[in-house]
PDB file of C-alpha atoms in Angstrom:
ATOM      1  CA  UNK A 522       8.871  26.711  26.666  1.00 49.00           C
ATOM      2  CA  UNK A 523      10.020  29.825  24.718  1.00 62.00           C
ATOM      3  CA  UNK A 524      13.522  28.964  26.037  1.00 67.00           C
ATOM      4  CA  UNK A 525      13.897  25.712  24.120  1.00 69.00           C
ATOM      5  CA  UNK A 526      10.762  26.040  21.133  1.00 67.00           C
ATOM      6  CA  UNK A 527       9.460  28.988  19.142  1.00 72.00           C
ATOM      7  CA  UNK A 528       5.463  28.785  18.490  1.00 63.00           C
ATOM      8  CA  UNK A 529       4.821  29.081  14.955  1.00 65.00           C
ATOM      9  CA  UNK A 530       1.039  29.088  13.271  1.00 63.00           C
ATOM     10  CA  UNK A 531       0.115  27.644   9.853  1.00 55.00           C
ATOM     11  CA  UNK A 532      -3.169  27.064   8.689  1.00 60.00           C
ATOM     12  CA  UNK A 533      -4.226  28.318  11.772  1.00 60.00           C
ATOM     13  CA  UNK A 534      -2.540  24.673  13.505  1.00 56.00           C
ATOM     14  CA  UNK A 535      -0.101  26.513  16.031  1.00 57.00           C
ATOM     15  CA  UNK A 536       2.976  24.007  16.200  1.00 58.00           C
ATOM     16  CA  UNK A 537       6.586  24.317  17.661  1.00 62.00           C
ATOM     17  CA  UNK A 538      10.088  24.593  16.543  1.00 65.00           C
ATOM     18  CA  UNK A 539      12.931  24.040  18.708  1.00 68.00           C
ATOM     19  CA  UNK A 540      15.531  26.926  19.200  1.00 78.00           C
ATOM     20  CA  UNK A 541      19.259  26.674  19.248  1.00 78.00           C
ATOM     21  CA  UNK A 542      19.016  25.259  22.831  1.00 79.00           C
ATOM     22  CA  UNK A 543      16.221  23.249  22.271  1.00 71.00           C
ATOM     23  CA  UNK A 544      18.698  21.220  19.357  1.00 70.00           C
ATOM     24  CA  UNK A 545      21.285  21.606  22.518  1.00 78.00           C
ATOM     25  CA  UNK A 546      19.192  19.912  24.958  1.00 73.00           C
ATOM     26  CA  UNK A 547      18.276  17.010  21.759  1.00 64.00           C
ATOM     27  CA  UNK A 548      21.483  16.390  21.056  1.00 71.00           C
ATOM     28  CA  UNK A 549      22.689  15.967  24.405  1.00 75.00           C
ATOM     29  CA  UNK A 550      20.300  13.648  25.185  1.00 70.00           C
ATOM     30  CA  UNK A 551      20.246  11.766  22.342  1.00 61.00           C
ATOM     31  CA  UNK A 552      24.613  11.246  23.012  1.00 67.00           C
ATOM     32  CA  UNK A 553      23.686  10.309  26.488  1.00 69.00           C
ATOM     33  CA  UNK A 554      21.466   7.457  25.272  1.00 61.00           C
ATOM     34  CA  UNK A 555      24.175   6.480  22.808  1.00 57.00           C
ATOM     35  CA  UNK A 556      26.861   6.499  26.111  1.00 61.00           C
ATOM     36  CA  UNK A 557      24.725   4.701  28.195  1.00 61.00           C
ATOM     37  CA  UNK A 558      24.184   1.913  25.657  1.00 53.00           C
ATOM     38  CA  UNK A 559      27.786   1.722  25.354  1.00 54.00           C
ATOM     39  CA  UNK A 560      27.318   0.054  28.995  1.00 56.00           C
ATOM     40  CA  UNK A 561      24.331  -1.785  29.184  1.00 53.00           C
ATOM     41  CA  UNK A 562      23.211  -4.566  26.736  1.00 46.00           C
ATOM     42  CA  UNK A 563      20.233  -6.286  28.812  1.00 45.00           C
ATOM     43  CA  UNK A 564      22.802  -8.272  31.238  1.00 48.00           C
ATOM     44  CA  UNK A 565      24.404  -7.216  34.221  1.00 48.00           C
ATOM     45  CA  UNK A 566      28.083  -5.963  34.017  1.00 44.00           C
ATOM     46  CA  UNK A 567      28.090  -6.512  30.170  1.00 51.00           C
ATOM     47  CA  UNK A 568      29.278  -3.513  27.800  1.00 55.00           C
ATOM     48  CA  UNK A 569      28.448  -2.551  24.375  1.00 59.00           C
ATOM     49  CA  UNK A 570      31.604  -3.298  22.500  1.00 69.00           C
ATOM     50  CA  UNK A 571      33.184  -0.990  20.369  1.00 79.00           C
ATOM     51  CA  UNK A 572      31.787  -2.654  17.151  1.00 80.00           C
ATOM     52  CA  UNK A 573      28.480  -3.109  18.327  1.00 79.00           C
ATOM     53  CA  UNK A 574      28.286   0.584  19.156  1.00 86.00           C
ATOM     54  CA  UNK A 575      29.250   0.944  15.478  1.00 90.00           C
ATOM     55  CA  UNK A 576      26.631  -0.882  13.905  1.00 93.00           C
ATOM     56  CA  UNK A 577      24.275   0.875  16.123  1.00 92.00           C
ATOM     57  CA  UNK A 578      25.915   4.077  14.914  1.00 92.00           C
ATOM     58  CA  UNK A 579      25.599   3.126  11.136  1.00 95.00           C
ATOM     59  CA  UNK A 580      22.151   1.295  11.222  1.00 95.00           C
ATOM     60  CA  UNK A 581      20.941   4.887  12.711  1.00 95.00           C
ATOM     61  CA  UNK A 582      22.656   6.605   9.676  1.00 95.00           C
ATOM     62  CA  UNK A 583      21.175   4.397   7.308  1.00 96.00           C
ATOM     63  CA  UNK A 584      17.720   4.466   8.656  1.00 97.00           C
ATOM     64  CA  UNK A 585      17.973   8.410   8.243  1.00 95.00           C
ATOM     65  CA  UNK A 586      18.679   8.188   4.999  1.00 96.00           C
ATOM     66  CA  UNK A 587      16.542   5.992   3.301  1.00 97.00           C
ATOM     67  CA  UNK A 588      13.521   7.652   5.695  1.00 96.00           C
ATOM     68  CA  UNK A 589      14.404  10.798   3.350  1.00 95.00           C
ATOM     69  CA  UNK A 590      13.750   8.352   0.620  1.00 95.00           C
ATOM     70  CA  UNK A 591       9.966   8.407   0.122  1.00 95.00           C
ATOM     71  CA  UNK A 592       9.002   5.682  -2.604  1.00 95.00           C
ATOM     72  CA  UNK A 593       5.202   7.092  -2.777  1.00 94.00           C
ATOM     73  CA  UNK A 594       3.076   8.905  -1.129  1.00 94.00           C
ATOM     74  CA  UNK A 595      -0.305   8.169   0.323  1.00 93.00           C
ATOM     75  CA  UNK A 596      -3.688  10.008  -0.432  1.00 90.00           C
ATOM     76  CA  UNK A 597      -4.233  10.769   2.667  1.00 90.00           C
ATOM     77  CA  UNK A 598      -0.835  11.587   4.055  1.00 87.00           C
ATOM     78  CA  UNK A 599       2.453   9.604   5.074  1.00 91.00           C
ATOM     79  CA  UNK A 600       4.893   8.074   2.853  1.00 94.00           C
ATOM     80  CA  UNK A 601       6.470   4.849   2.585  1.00 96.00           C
ATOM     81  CA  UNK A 602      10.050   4.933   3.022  1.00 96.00           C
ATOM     82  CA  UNK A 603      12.850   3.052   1.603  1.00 95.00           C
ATOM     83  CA  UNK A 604      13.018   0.594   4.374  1.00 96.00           C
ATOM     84  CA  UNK A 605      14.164   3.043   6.594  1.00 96.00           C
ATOM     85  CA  UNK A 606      12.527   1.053   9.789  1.00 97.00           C
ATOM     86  CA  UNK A 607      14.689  -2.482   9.082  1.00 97.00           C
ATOM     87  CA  UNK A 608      17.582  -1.053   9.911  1.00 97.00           C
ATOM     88  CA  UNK A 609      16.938   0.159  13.628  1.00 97.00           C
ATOM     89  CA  UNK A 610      14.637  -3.001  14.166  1.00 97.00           C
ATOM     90  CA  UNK A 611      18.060  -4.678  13.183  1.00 97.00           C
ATOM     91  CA  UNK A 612      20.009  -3.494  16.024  1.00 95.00           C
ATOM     92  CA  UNK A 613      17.592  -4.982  18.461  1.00 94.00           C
ATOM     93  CA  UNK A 614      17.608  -8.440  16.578  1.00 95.00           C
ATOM     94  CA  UNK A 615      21.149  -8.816  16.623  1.00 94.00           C
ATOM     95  CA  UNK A 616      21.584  -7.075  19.743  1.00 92.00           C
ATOM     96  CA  UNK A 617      18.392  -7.315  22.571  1.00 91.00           C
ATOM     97  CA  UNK A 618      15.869  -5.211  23.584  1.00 89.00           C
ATOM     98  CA  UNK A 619      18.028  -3.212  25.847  1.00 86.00           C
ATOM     99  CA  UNK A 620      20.266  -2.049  23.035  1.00 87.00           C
ATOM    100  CA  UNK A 621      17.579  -1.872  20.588  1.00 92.00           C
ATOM    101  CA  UNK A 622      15.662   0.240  22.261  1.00 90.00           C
ATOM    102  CA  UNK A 623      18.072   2.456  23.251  1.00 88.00           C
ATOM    103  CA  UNK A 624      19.017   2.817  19.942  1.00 92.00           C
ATOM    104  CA  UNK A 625      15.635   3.113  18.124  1.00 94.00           C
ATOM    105  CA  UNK A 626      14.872   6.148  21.004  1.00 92.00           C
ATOM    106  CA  UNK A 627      17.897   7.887  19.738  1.00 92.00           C
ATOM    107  CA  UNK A 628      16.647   7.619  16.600  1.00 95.00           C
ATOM    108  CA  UNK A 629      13.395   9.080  17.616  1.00 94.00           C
ATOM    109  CA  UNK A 630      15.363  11.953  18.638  1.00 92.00           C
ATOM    110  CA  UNK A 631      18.110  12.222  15.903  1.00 92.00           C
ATOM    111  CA  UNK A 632      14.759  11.948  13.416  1.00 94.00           C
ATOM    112  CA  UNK A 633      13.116  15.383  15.859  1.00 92.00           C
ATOM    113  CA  UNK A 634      16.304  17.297  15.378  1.00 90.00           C
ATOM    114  CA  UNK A 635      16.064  16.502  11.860  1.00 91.00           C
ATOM    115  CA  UNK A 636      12.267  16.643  10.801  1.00 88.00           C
ATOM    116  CA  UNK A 637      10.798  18.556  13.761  1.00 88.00           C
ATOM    117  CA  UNK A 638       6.346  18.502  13.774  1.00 89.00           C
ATOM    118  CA  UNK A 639       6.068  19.898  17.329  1.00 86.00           C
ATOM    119  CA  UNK A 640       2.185  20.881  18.302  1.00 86.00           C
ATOM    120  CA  UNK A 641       1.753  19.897  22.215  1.00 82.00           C
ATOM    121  CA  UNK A 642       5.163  18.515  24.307  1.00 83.00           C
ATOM    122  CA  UNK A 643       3.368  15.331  24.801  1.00 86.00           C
ATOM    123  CA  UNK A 644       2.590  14.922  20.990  1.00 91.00           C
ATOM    124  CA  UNK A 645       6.316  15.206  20.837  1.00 89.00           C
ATOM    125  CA  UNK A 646       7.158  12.364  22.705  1.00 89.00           C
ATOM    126  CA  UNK A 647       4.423   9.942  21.570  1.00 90.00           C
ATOM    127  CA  UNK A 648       5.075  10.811  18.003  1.00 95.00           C
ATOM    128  CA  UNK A 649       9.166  10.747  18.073  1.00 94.00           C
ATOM    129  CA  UNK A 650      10.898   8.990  21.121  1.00 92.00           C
ATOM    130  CA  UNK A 651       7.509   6.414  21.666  1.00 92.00           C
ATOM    131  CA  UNK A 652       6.930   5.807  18.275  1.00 95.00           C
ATOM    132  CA  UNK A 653      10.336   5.503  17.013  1.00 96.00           C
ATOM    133  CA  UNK A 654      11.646   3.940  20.235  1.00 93.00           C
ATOM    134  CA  UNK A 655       8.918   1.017  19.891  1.00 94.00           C
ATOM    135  CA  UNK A 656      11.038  -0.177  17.113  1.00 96.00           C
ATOM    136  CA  UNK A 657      13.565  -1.606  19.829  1.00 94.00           C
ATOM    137  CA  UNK A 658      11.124  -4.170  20.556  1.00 93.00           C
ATOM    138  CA  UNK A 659      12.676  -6.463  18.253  1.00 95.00           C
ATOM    139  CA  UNK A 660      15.175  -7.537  20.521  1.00 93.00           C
ATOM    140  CA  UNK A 661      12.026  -9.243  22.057  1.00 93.00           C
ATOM    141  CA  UNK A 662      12.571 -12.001  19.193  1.00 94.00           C
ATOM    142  CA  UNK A 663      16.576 -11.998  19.114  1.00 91.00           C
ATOM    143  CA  UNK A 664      18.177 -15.645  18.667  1.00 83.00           C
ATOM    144  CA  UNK A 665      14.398 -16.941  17.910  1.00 88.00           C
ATOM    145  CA  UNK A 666      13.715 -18.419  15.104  1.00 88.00           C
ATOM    146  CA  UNK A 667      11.934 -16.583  12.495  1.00 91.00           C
ATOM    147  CA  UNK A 668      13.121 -13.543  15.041  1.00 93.00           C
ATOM    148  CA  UNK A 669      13.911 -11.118  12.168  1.00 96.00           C
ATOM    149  CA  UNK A 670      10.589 -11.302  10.835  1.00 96.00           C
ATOM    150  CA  UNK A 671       8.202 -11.672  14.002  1.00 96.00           C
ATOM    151  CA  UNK A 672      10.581  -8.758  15.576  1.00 96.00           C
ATOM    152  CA  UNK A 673       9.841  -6.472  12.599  1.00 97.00           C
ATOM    153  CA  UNK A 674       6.206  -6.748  12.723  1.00 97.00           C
ATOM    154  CA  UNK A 675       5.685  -6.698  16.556  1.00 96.00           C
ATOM    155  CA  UNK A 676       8.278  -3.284  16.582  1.00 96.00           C
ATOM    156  CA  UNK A 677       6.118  -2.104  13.338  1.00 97.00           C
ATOM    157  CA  UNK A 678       3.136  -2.485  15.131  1.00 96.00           C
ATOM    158  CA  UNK A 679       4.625  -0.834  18.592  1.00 94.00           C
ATOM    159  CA  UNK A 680       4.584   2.176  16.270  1.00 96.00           C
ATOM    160  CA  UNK A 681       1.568   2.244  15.472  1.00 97.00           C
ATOM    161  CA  UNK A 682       0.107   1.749  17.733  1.00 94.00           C
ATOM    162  CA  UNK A 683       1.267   5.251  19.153  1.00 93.00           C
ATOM    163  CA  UNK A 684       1.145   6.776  16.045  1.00 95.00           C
ATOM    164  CA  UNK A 685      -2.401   5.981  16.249  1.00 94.00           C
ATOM    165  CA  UNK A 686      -2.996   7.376  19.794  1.00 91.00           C
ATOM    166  CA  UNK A 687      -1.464  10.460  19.019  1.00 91.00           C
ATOM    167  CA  UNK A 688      -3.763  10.370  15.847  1.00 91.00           C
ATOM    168  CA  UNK A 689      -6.524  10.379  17.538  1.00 88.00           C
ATOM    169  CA  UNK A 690      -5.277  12.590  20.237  1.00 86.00           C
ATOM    170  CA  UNK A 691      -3.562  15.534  18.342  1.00 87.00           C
ATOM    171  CA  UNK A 692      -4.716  15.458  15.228  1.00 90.00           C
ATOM    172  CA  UNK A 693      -8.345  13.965  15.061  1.00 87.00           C
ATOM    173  CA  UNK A 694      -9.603  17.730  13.998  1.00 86.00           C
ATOM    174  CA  UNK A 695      -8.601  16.096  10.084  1.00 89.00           C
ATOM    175  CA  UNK A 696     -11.252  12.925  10.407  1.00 90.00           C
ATOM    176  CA  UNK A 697     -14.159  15.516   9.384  1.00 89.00           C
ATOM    177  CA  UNK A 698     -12.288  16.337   6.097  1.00 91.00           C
ATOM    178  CA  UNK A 699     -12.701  12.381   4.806  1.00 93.00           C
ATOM    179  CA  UNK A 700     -15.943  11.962   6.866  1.00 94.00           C
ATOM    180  CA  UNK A 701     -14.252   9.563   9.060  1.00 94.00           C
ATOM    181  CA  UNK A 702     -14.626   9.138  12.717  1.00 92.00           C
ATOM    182  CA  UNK A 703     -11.430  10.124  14.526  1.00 91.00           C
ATOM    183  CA  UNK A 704     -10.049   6.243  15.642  1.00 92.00           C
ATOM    184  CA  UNK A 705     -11.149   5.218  11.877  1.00 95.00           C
ATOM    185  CA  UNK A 706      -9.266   8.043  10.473  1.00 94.00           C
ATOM    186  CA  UNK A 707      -6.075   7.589  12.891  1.00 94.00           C
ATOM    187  CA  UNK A 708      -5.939   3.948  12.259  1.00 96.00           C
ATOM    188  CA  UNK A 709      -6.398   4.311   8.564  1.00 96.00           C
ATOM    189  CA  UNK A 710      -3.795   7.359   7.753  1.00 96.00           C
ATOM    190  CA  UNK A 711      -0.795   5.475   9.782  1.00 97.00           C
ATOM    191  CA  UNK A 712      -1.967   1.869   9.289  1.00 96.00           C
ATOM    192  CA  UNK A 713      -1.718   2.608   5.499  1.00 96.00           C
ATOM    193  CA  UNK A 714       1.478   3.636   5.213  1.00 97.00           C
ATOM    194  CA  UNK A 715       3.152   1.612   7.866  1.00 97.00           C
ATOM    195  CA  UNK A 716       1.330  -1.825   6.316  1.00 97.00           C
ATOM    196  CA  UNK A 717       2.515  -0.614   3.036  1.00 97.00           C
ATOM    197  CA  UNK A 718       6.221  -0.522   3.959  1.00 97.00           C
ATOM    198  CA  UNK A 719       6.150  -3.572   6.023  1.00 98.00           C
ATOM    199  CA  UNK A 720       4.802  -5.694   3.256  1.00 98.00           C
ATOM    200  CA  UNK A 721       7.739  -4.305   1.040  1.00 97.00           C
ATOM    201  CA  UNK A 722      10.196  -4.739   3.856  1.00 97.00           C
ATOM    202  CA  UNK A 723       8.975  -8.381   4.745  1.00 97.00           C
ATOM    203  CA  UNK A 724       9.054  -9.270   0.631  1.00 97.00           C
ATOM    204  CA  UNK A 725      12.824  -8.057   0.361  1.00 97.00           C
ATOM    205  CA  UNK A 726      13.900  -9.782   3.786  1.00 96.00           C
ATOM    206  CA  UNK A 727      12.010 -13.140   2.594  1.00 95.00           C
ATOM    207  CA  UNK A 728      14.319 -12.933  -1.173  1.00 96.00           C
ATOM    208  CA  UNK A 729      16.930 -15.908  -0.446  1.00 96.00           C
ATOM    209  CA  UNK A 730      20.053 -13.572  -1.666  1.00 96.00           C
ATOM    210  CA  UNK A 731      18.801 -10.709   0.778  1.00 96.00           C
ATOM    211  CA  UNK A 732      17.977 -12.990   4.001  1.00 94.00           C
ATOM    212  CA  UNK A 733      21.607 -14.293   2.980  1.00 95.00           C
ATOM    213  CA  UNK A 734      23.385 -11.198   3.064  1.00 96.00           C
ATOM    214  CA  UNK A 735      21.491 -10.196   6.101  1.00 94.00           C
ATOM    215  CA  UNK A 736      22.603 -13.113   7.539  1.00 93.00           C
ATOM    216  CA  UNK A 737      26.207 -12.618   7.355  1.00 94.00           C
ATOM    217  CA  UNK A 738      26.197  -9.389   8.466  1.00 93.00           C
ATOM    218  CA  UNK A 739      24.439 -10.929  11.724  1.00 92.00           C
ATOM    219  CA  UNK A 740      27.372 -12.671  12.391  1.00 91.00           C
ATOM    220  CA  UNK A 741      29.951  -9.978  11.887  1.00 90.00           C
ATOM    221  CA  UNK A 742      28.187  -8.009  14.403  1.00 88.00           C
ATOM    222  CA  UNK A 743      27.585 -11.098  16.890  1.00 87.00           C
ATOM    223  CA  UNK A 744      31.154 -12.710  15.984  1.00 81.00           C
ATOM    224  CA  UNK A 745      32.773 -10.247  18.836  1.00 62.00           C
ATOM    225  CA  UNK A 746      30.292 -11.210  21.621  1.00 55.00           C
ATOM    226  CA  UNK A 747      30.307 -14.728  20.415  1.00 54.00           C
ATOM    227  CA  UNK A 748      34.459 -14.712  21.112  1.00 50.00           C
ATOM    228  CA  UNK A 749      34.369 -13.144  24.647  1.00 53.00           C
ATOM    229  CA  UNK A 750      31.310 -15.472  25.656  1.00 49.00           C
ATOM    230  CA  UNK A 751      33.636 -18.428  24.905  1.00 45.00           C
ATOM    231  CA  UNK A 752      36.948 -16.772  26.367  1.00 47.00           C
ATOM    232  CA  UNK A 753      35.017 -16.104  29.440  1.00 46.00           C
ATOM    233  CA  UNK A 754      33.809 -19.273  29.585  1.00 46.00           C
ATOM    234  CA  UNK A 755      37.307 -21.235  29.266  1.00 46.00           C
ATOM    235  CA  UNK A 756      38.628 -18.764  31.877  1.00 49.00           C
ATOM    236  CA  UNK A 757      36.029 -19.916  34.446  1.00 47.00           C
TER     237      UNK A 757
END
């Protein structure tokens, strides 16, 4: 463990940074996941275009920044971002689950190289690739109707649902400080924040000009596929 994380205590909470090969081993695996999407996209012997790869690349990017973005904070802890989760649910609305996932758990770890909160191994991957990677489930609801929106809340809620588990799990030792019990606290310190920025998120995408735009970009990402479905098609 030394290898790859340094122990550090605060507050008497030990927790875990990673070390220069610990960022190594992250960012290898987090290119692998990226190179094996460029392969799979949910059907067999279908590859992640060039462009799709892109958007993946850039929705990633954006979701990074805006998460630095913290709009307010809550009372008890966690922030509400500035609709940092839309754009990795995106990816597996436009996309599928296969490639939304993919991408969402590279985002899990791109968002552990960047904001590292290491106390246990398995808190790590509940907290980062679970959480974060839940947000692939959109591509559950791609091509339904109404898929942006049902996708965002059933990723939104994937999330949760871990972050509550490893609320309850890792850090239920806080629920005595608001006189909580420790699944009350859990579900009220990440269902607060997480609510709060899905509300926002589902106001903006329901504003006509935004679910417009949104739109559009759908089928600038899609418009690729759509061409070699049809081109394959014609040549059978």
């Amino acid at each position: 463990m030394s290898f790859f994380f340094n122990a550090e205590e605060y507050d008497g909470v030990i927790s875990y940074l990673p070390t220069t090969a610990g960022y190594a081993v992250l960012i290898a695996v987090m290119i692998a996941i990226l190179l094996i999407a460029c392969y799979c996209n949910g059907k067999k012997n279908v590859k992640l275009s060039s462009k799709q790869l892109a958007f993946s690349a850039m929705a990633m990017a954006l979701a990074v920044v805006t998460s630095m973005i913290k709009l307010f904070e809550l009372p008890m802890g966690g922030s509400v971002t500035l609709f940092s989760m839309l754009f990795v649910v995106l990816i597996g609305y436009w996309f599928g689950p296969r490639a939304g996932l993919m991408t969402a758990i590279a985002y899990g770890f791109l968002q552990l190289i960047l904001e590292p909160y290491i106390i246990h191994p398995m808190q790590m991957l509940v907290d980062y690739i679970f959480a974060f990677g839940a947000l692939g489930l959109s591509g559950l609801f791609a091509n339904k109707k109404h898929g942006l929106i049902l996708g965002y809340w059933v990723a939104v809620f994937g999330r949760f649902i871990f972050a509550f588990l490893s609320g309850m799990i890792f850090f239920g030792a806080a629920a005595a400080d608001y006189n909580m019990s420790i699944p009350v606290y859990s579900i009220v310190y990440n269902g607060s924040y997480l609510l709060a920025e899905a509300l926002m998120t589902t106001i903006v995408i329901c504003i006509p000009p935004v679910n417009k735009a949104l739109a559009k970009v759908k089928n600038m990402a899609l418009a690729e596929s759509k061409s070699r479905t049809v081109d394959t098609k014609e040549n059978n």
